[in-house]
Amino acid sequence: EFPRARLVFVGGTNEAIVNQAFVHDLHARMRTLGVEAHVVFAGPMPNTQAAIAAADVVVYPSRCESFGLVPVEACAVGRPVVACRVGFAPHLAAMGAPVELADPATPASLAKAMVAAAGRGRVPPFTVPELTPAGAAQELELLLVQAANGARATSRFSITR
């Protein structure tokens, strides 16, 4: 469907954090499938914003994330995002950001979301109001007022008693 597509992995394959046997098996599978020429391992990049801006789609398949800044950065420069239902990504999608949610354990789910995101093309920049300096200050003020009134913060965006 996308014969000129390139999949670019940004980040390290540091032996301390990445299973090298997995990386070796991944390269072998790419050769078997004949897609090795379409996959690039760029390694760590000091300026990830440049990599995000150069992408047509940003895929962030993290299975465990407390927040996940990359999807927010991608939306801010108008790039569709594929992310999993962890961290802030579901909230971004609910706010109308160009985020396709996928199941990281199901390759077909990721592939379907990638095709949907690629079909969007470039999109207008999306800024989360709560993440602007004024929005963050307002959010902090709200949390402090609610905490002073005996409420307990359960996440960045919700309070319970």
PDB file of C-alpha atoms in Angstrom:
ATOM      1  CA  GLU A   1       0.000   0.000   0.000  1.00  0.00           C
ATOM      2  CA  PHE A   2       2.972   2.326   0.670  1.00  0.00           C
ATOM      3  CA  PRO A   3       5.808   1.023  -1.525  1.00  0.00           C
ATOM      4  CA  ARG A   4       8.125   3.978  -0.804  1.00  0.00           C
ATOM      5  CA  ALA A   5       7.566   3.896   2.964  1.00  0.00           C
ATOM      6  CA  ARG A   6      10.506   3.876   5.349  1.00  0.00           C
ATOM      7  CA  LEU A   7      10.355   2.814   8.965  1.00  0.00           C
ATOM      8  CA  VAL A   8      12.922   4.749  10.993  1.00  0.00           C
ATOM      9  CA  PHE A   9      13.716   3.688  14.556  1.00  0.00           C
ATOM     10  CA  VAL A  10      15.075   6.549  16.627  1.00  0.00           C
ATOM     11  CA  GLY A  11      16.819   5.640  19.853  1.00  0.00           C
ATOM     12  CA  GLY A  12      19.533   3.366  21.037  1.00  0.00           C
ATOM     13  CA  THR A  13      20.032  -0.345  20.967  1.00  0.00           C
ATOM     14  CA  ASN A  14      22.188  -0.168  24.076  1.00  0.00           C
ATOM     15  CA  GLU A  15      22.952  -3.655  25.323  1.00  0.00           C
ATOM     16  CA  ALA A  16      22.074  -2.644  28.861  1.00  0.00           C
ATOM     17  CA  ILE A  17      18.470  -1.855  27.952  1.00  0.00           C
ATOM     18  CA  VAL A  18      17.709  -3.737  24.725  1.00  0.00           C
ATOM     19  CA  ASN A  19      17.725  -7.481  24.265  1.00  0.00           C
ATOM     20  CA  GLN A  20      20.402  -7.938  21.587  1.00  0.00           C
ATOM     21  CA  ALA A  21      19.020 -11.360  20.607  1.00  0.00           C
ATOM     22  CA  PHE A  22      15.745  -9.608  19.792  1.00  0.00           C
ATOM     23  CA  VAL A  23      17.574  -7.035  17.642  1.00  0.00           C
ATOM     24  CA  HIS A  24      19.421  -9.845  15.816  1.00  0.00           C
ATOM     25  CA  ASP A  25      16.148 -11.755  15.243  1.00  0.00           C
ATOM     26  CA  LEU A  26      14.490  -8.560  14.025  1.00  0.00           C
ATOM     27  CA  HIS A  27      17.193  -8.033  11.383  1.00  0.00           C
ATOM     28  CA  ALA A  28      16.913 -11.674  10.286  1.00  0.00           C
ATOM     29  CA  ARG A  29      13.114 -11.348   9.962  1.00  0.00           C
ATOM     30  CA  MET A  30      13.488  -8.137   7.943  1.00  0.00           C
ATOM     31  CA  ARG A  31      15.850  -9.941   5.539  1.00  0.00           C
ATOM     32  CA  THR A  32      13.425 -12.863   5.241  1.00  0.00           C
ATOM     33  CA  LEU A  33      10.527 -10.510   4.466  1.00  0.00           C
ATOM     34  CA  GLY A  34      12.610  -8.476   2.023  1.00  0.00           C
ATOM     35  CA  VAL A  35      11.965  -5.199   3.828  1.00  0.00           C
ATOM     36  CA  GLU A  36      15.468  -4.523   5.159  1.00  0.00           C
ATOM     37  CA  ALA A  37      15.994  -1.700   2.639  1.00  0.00           C
ATOM     38  CA  HIS A  38      12.885   0.038   4.032  1.00  0.00           C
ATOM     39  CA  VAL A  39      13.978   0.004   7.695  1.00  0.00           C
ATOM     40  CA  VAL A  40      16.547   2.348   9.225  1.00  0.00           C
ATOM     41  CA  PHE A  41      17.965   2.205  12.743  1.00  0.00           C
ATOM     42  CA  ALA A  42      18.987   5.837  13.242  1.00  0.00           C
ATOM     43  CA  GLY A  43      20.259   5.326  16.785  1.00  0.00           C
ATOM     44  CA  PRO A  44      20.137   7.986  19.474  1.00  0.00           C
ATOM     45  CA  MET A  45      19.500  11.508  18.209  1.00  0.00           C
ATOM     46  CA  PRO A  46      20.319  14.601  20.253  1.00  0.00           C
ATOM     47  CA  ASN A  47      17.514  16.519  18.523  1.00  0.00           C
ATOM     48  CA  THR A  48      14.434  14.296  18.559  1.00  0.00           C
ATOM     49  CA  GLN A  49      12.270  17.257  17.522  1.00  0.00           C
ATOM     50  CA  ALA A  50      13.998  17.238  14.121  1.00  0.00           C
ATOM     51  CA  ALA A  51      13.255  13.529  13.705  1.00  0.00           C
ATOM     52  CA  ILE A  52       9.614  14.088  14.662  1.00  0.00           C
ATOM     53  CA  ALA A  53       9.282  17.011  12.243  1.00  0.00           C
ATOM     54  CA  ALA A  54      10.795  14.934   9.419  1.00  0.00           C
ATOM     55  CA  ALA A  55       8.338  12.060   9.944  1.00  0.00           C
ATOM     56  CA  ASP A  56       5.034  11.625   8.155  1.00  0.00           C
ATOM     57  CA  VAL A  57       3.716   9.498  11.034  1.00  0.00           C
ATOM     58  CA  VAL A  58       5.155   9.104  14.524  1.00  0.00           C
ATOM     59  CA  VAL A  59       4.733   5.631  16.009  1.00  0.00           C
ATOM     60  CA  TYR A  60       5.176   5.352  19.771  1.00  0.00           C
ATOM     61  CA  PRO A  61       4.318   1.754  20.734  1.00  0.00           C
ATOM     62  CA  SER A  62       5.254   1.985  24.403  1.00  0.00           C
ATOM     63  CA  ARG A  63       3.562  -0.661  26.565  1.00  0.00           C
ATOM     64  CA  CYS A  64       4.256   1.156  29.832  1.00  0.00           C
ATOM     65  CA  GLU A  65       4.354   4.917  30.081  1.00  0.00           C
ATOM     66  CA  SER A  66       3.633   7.378  32.860  1.00  0.00           C
ATOM     67  CA  PHE A  67       3.086  10.270  30.446  1.00  0.00           C
ATOM     68  CA  GLY A  68       4.790   9.960  27.041  1.00  0.00           C
ATOM     69  CA  LEU A  69       6.080  13.290  25.763  1.00  0.00           C
ATOM     70  CA  VAL A  70       6.800  12.153  22.181  1.00  0.00           C
ATOM     71  CA  PRO A  71       3.110  11.935  21.124  1.00  0.00           C
ATOM     72  CA  VAL A  72       2.490  15.428  22.531  1.00  0.00           C
ATOM     73  CA  GLU A  73       5.528  16.803  20.661  1.00  0.00           C
ATOM     74  CA  ALA A  74       4.418  15.116  17.435  1.00  0.00           C
ATOM     75  CA  CYS A  75       0.902  16.521  17.660  1.00  0.00           C
ATOM     76  CA  ALA A  76       2.319  19.992  18.347  1.00  0.00           C
ATOM     77  CA  VAL A  77       4.088  19.973  14.964  1.00  0.00           C
ATOM     78  CA  GLY A  78       1.176  18.449  13.074  1.00  0.00           C
ATOM     79  CA  ARG A  79       2.232  14.830  12.772  1.00  0.00           C
ATOM     80  CA  PRO A  80      -0.284  12.018  13.153  1.00  0.00           C
ATOM     81  CA  VAL A  81       0.611   9.618  15.952  1.00  0.00           C
ATOM     82  CA  VAL A  82       0.196   5.911  16.538  1.00  0.00           C
ATOM     83  CA  ALA A  83       0.367   5.147  20.244  1.00  0.00           C
ATOM     84  CA  CYS A  84      -0.822   2.567  22.718  1.00  0.00           C
ATOM     85  CA  ARG A  85      -3.479   2.985  25.360  1.00  0.00           C
ATOM     86  CA  VAL A  86      -0.996   4.051  28.043  1.00  0.00           C
ATOM     87  CA  GLY A  87       0.161   7.344  29.487  1.00  0.00           C
ATOM     88  CA  PHE A  88      -1.344  10.511  28.070  1.00  0.00           C
ATOM     89  CA  ALA A  89      -2.027   9.139  24.539  1.00  0.00           C
ATOM     90  CA  PRO A  90      -5.661   8.121  25.193  1.00  0.00           C
ATOM     91  CA  HIS A  91      -6.328  11.604  26.626  1.00  0.00           C
ATOM     92  CA  LEU A  92      -4.814  13.185  23.512  1.00  0.00           C
ATOM     93  CA  ALA A  93      -7.071  11.065  21.294  1.00  0.00           C
ATOM     94  CA  ALA A  94     -10.116  11.986  23.401  1.00  0.00           C
ATOM     95  CA  MET A  95      -9.255  15.692  22.988  1.00  0.00           C
ATOM     96  CA  GLY A  96      -9.347  15.314  19.215  1.00  0.00           C
ATOM     97  CA  ALA A  97      -5.607  15.095  18.562  1.00  0.00           C
ATOM     98  CA  PRO A  98      -4.528  13.091  15.484  1.00  0.00           C
ATOM     99  CA  VAL A  99      -3.772   9.961  17.532  1.00  0.00           C
ATOM    100  CA  GLU A 100      -4.570   6.412  16.445  1.00  0.00           C
ATOM    101  CA  LEU A 101      -4.584   4.030  19.411  1.00  0.00           C
ATOM    102  CA  ALA A 102      -3.295   0.496  18.985  1.00  0.00           C
ATOM    103  CA  ASP A 103      -2.679  -2.667  20.969  1.00  0.00           C
ATOM    104  CA  PRO A 104       1.118  -3.072  21.274  1.00  0.00           C
ATOM    105  CA  ALA A 105       0.812  -6.845  21.657  1.00  0.00           C
ATOM    106  CA  THR A 106      -0.961  -7.205  18.316  1.00  0.00           C
ATOM    107  CA  PRO A 107       1.135  -6.390  15.228  1.00  0.00           C
ATOM    108  CA  ALA A 108      -2.035  -6.237  13.107  1.00  0.00           C
ATOM    109  CA  SER A 109      -3.439  -3.542  15.405  1.00  0.00           C
ATOM    110  CA  LEU A 110      -0.274  -1.463  15.071  1.00  0.00           C
ATOM    111  CA  ALA A 111      -0.234  -1.950  11.289  1.00  0.00           C
ATOM    112  CA  LYS A 112      -3.897  -0.923  10.955  1.00  0.00           C
ATOM    113  CA  ALA A 113      -3.286   2.186  13.065  1.00  0.00           C
ATOM    114  CA  MET A 114      -0.170   3.066  11.029  1.00  0.00           C
ATOM    115  CA  VAL A 115      -2.133   2.841   7.765  1.00  0.00           C
ATOM    116  CA  ALA A 116      -4.926   4.999   9.235  1.00  0.00           C
ATOM    117  CA  ALA A 117      -2.412   7.582  10.470  1.00  0.00           C
ATOM    118  CA  ALA A 118      -0.582   7.625   7.132  1.00  0.00           C
ATOM    119  CA  GLY A 119      -3.915   8.241   5.417  1.00  0.00           C
ATOM    120  CA  ARG A 120      -4.357  11.428   7.434  1.00  0.00           C
ATOM    121  CA  GLY A 121      -1.276  13.055   5.923  1.00  0.00           C
ATOM    122  CA  ARG A 122       0.100  16.157   7.589  1.00  0.00           C
ATOM    123  CA  VAL A 123      -2.363  17.693  10.006  1.00  0.00           C
ATOM    124  CA  PRO A 124      -2.662  21.093  11.667  1.00  0.00           C
ATOM    125  CA  PRO A 125      -0.594  21.447  14.844  1.00  0.00           C
ATOM    126  CA  PHE A 126      -2.521  20.374  17.940  1.00  0.00           C
ATOM    127  CA  THR A 127      -1.656  21.981  21.269  1.00  0.00           C
ATOM    128  CA  VAL A 128      -2.979  20.643  24.544  1.00  0.00           C
ATOM    129  CA  PRO A 129      -4.289  23.690  26.430  1.00  0.00           C
ATOM    130  CA  GLU A 130      -3.292  22.228  29.804  1.00  0.00           C
ATOM    131  CA  LEU A 131       0.322  21.934  28.618  1.00  0.00           C
ATOM    132  CA  THR A 132       0.844  25.575  27.732  1.00  0.00           C
ATOM    133  CA  PRO A 133       2.527  27.620  30.487  1.00  0.00           C
ATOM    134  CA  ALA A 134      -0.765  29.364  31.287  1.00  0.00           C
ATOM    135  CA  GLY A 135      -2.665  26.066  31.241  1.00  0.00           C
ATOM    136  CA  ALA A 136      -0.082  24.383  33.456  1.00  0.00           C
ATOM    137  CA  ALA A 137      -0.285  27.249  35.953  1.00  0.00           C
ATOM    138  CA  GLN A 138      -4.081  27.036  35.955  1.00  0.00           C
ATOM    139  CA  GLU A 139      -3.921  23.233  36.414  1.00  0.00           C
ATOM    140  CA  LEU A 140      -1.468  23.604  39.324  1.00  0.00           C
ATOM    141  CA  GLU A 141      -3.662  26.234  40.959  1.00  0.00           C
ATOM    142  CA  LEU A 142      -6.687  23.955  40.651  1.00  0.00           C
ATOM    143  CA  LEU A 143      -4.771  21.023  42.162  1.00  0.00           C
ATOM    144  CA  LEU A 144      -3.570  23.166  45.066  1.00  0.00           C
ATOM    145  CA  VAL A 145      -7.067  24.504  45.791  1.00  0.00           C
ATOM    146  CA  GLN A 146      -8.547  21.011  45.658  1.00  0.00           C
ATOM    147  CA  ALA A 147      -5.765  19.621  47.856  1.00  0.00           C
ATOM    148  CA  ALA A 148      -6.335  22.417  50.373  1.00  0.00           C
ATOM    149  CA  ASN A 149     -10.013  21.434  50.462  1.00  0.00           C
ATOM    150  CA  GLY A 150      -9.140  17.825  51.331  1.00  0.00           C
ATOM    151  CA  ALA A 151      -9.167  16.292  47.854  1.00  0.00           C
ATOM    152  CA  ARG A 152      -6.548  13.745  46.805  1.00  0.00           C
ATOM    153  CA  ALA A 153      -4.930  13.913  43.332  1.00  0.00           C
ATOM    154  CA  THR A 154      -5.145  10.556  41.548  1.00  0.00           C
ATOM    155  CA  SER A 155      -3.550  11.639  38.277  1.00  0.00           C
ATOM    156  CA  ARG A 156      -2.457  14.768  36.501  1.00  0.00           C
ATOM    157  CA  PHE A 157      -6.020  15.481  35.343  1.00  0.00           C
ATOM    158  CA  SER A 158      -8.338  14.017  37.951  1.00  0.00           C
ATOM    159  CA  ILE A 159      -9.051  14.572  41.609  1.00  0.00           C
ATOM    160  CA  THR A 160     -11.027  12.366  44.000  1.00  0.00           C
ATOM    161  CA  ARG A 161     -12.132  12.790  47.585  1.00  0.00           C
TER     162      ARG A 161
END
